[in-house]
Coordinates of C-alpha atoms in Angstrom, one line a residue:
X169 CA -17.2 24.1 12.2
X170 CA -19.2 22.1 9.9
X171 CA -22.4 23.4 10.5
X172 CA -25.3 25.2 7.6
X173 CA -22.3 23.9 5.2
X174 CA -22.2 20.3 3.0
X175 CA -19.0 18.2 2.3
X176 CA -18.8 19.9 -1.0
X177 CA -18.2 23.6 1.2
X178 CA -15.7 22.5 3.8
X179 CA -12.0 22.4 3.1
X180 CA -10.0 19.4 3.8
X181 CA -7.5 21.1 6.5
X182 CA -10.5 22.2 8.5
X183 CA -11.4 19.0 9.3
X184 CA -8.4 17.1 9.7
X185 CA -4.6 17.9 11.0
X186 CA -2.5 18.1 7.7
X187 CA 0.2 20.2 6.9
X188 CA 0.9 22.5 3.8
X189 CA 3.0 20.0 2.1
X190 CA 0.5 16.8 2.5
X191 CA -2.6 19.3 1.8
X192 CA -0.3 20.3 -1.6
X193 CA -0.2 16.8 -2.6
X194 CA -3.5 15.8 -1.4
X195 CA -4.5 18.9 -4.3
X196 CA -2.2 17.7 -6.7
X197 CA -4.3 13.8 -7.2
X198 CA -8.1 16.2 -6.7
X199 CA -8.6 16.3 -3.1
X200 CA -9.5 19.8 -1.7
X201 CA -12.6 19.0 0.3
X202 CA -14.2 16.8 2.4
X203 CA -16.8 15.5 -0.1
X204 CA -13.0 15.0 -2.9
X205 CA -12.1 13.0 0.0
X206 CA -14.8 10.7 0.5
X207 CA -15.0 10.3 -3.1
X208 CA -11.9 9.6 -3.7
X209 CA -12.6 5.8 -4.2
X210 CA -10.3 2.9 -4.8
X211 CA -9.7 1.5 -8.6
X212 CA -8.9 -1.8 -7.0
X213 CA -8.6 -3.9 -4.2
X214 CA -5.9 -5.9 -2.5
X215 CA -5.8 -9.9 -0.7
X216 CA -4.0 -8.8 2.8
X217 CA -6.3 -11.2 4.5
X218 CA -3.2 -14.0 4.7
X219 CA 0.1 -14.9 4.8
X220 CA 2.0 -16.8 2.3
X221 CA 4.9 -18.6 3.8
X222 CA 8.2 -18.2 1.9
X223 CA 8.2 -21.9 0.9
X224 CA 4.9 -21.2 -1.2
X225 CA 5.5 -18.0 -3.0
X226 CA 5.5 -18.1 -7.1
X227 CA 7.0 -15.2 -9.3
X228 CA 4.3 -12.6 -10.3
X229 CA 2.2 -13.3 -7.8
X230 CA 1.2 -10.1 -5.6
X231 CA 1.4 -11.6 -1.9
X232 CA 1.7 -10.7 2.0
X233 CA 4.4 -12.3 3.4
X234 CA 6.8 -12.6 6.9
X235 CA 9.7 -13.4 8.1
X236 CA 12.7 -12.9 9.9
X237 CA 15.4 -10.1 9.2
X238 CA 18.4 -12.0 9.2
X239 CA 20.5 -9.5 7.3
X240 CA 20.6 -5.6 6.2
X241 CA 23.3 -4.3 4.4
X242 CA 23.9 -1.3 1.9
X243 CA 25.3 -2.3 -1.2
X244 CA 26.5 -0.4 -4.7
X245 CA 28.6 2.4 -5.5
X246 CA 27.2 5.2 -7.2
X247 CA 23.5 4.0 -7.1
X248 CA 23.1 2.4 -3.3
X249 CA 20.7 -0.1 -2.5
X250 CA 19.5 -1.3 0.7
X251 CA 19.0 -5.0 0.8
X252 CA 17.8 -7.5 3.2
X253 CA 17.7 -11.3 3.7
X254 CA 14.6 -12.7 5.6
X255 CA 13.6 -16.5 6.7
X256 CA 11.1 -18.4 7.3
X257 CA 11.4 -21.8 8.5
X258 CA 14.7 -22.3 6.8
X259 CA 13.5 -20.6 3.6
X260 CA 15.0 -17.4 2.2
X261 CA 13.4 -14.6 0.8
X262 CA 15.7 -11.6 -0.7
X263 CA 14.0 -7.9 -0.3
X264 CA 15.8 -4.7 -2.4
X265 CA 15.2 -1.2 -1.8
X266 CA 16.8 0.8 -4.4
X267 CA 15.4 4.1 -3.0
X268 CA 16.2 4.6 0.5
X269 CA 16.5 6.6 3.8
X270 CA 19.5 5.8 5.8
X271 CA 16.7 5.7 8.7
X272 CA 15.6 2.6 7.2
X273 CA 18.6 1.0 7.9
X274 CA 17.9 1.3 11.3
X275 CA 14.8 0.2 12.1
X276 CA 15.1 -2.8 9.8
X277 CA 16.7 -4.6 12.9
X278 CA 18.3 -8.2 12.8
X279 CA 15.9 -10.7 14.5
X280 CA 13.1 -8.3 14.4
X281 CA 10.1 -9.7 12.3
X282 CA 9.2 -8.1 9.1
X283 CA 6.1 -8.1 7.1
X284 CA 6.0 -7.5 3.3
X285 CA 3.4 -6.8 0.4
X286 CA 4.7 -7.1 -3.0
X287 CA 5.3 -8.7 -5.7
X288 CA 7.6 -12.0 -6.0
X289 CA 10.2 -12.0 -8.6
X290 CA 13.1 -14.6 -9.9
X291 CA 15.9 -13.1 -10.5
X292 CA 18.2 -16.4 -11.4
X293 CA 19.2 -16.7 -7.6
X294 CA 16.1 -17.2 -6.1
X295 CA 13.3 -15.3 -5.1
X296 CA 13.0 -11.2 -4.5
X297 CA 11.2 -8.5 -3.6
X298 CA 11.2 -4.7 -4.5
X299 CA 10.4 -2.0 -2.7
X300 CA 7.2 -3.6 -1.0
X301 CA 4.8 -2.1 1.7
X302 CA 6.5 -3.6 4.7
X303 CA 6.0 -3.3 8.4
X304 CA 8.5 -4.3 11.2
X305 CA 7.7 -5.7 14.3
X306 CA 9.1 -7.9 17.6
X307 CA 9.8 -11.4 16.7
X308 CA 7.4 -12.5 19.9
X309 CA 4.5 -10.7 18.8
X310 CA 1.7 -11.8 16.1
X311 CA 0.4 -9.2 14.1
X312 CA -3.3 -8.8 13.4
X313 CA -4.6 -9.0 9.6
X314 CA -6.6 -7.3 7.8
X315 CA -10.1 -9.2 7.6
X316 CA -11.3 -7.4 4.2
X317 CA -9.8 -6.5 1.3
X318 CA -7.2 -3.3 1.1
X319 CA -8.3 -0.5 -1.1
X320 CA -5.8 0.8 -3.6
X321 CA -6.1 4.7 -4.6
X322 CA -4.5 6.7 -7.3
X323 CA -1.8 8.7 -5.6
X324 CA 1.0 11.0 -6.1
X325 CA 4.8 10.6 -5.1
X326 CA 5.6 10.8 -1.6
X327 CA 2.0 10.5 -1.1
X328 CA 1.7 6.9 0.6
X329 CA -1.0 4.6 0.6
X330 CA -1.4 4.1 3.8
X331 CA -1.6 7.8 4.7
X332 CA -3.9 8.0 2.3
X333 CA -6.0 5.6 4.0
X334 CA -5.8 7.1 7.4
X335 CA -7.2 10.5 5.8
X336 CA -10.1 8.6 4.5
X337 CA -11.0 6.4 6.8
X338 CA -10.8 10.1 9.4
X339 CA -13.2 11.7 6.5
X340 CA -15.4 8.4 6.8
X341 CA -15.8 9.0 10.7
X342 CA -16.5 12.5 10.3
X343 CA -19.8 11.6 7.8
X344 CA -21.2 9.1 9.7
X345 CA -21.2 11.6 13.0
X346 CA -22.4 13.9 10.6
X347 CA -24.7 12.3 7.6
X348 CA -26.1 16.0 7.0
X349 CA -22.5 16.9 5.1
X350 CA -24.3 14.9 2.0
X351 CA -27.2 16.9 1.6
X352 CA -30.2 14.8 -0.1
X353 CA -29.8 16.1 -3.5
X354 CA -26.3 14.8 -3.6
X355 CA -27.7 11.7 -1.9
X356 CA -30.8 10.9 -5.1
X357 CA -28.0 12.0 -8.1
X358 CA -25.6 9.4 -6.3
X359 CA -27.3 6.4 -5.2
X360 CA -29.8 4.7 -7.3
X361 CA -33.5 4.6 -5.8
X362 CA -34.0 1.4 -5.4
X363 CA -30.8 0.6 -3.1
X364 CA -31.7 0.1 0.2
X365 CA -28.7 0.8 2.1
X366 CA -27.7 4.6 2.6
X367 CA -25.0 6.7 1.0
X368 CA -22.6 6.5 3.9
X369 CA -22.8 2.5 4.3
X370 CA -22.0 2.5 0.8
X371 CA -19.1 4.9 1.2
X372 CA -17.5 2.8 3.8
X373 CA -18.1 -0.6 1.5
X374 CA -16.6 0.8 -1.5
X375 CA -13.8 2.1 0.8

């Protein structure tokens, strides 16, 4: 599949499972290939290495945070939004979505554990949070995190950033089972002389 050809030759669907519609939107934001794809690099870099307890958080601040999903109701007349009440230890946090699926609704389950990344705002009544990353999880389980920094990529709508992620990270895998996809040329124009690691190591840093 990939052989006599580089990362600059190979299209990105050849690779890896997409469909027309993500491979549209992949094109849209400059990514046709494998070698768009790898680099594709982040313009900056996220703190998901911790938690900040709801007692701690300060308006404008970009934080990870958890709690419990106490409530979920839809509010609003002609423009909805979904709004939920989590706690932790007795303090409340307030999280708004004002663009919704009604799917969300169900899987943001009271007494399920819900992680956010976002940030804080004070809106007079106390502390909110706007359509943050979120993932939701049993209340009995701890959930692992991240021990390096999240990369942030220019994207597109309905292009996510964790999908975008899991497309590089698959095109990361694929180059270091395969280091000839970067032929040396590319190699000398992209990385100075005088570094001593190799292009791929540098790939997965800067990723």
């Amino acid at each position: 599949m990939t052989e006599n050809r580089t990362a600059e030759q190979i299209p990105l669907p050849e690779i890896i499972n997409i469909s027309p519609a993500l491979q549209k939107k992949l094109q849209q934001i400059g990514i046709f290939t494998l070698f768009d794809t790898l680099f594709h690099l982040p313009f900056r870099y996220e703190d998901r290495t911790r938690i900040t307890p709801i007692a701690d958080l300060i308006a404008g601040e970009k934080v990870q945070t958890e709690g419990i999903i106490e409530a979920a109701e839809v509010s609003g007349f002609r423009k909805k939004r979904l709004q939920l009440l989590i706690s932790d230890n007795n303090r409340d946090l307030r999280v708004i979505f004002f663009n919704f699926f009604p799917s969300m609704l169900k899987s943001l389950e009271i007494g399920k554990k819900i992680r956010l990344f976002g940030e804080i705002r004070d809106d007079g009544y106390g502390h909110t949070i706007s359509h943050p990353e979120y993932t939701v999880f049993s209340a009995d389980k701890q959930l692992a995190l991240s021990d390096s920094l999240t990369p942030v990529y220019s994207t597109t709508k309905s292009l996510t950033q964790e999908k975008l992620r899991q497309i590089i990270a698959s095109a990361l895998a694929l180059l270091k089972k395969n280091p000839q996809l970067l032929p040396e040329l590319i190699k000398q124009e992209l990385l100075p002389e005088e570094m001593a690691t190799d292009i791929t190591t540098a790939l997965e840093y800067l990723h």
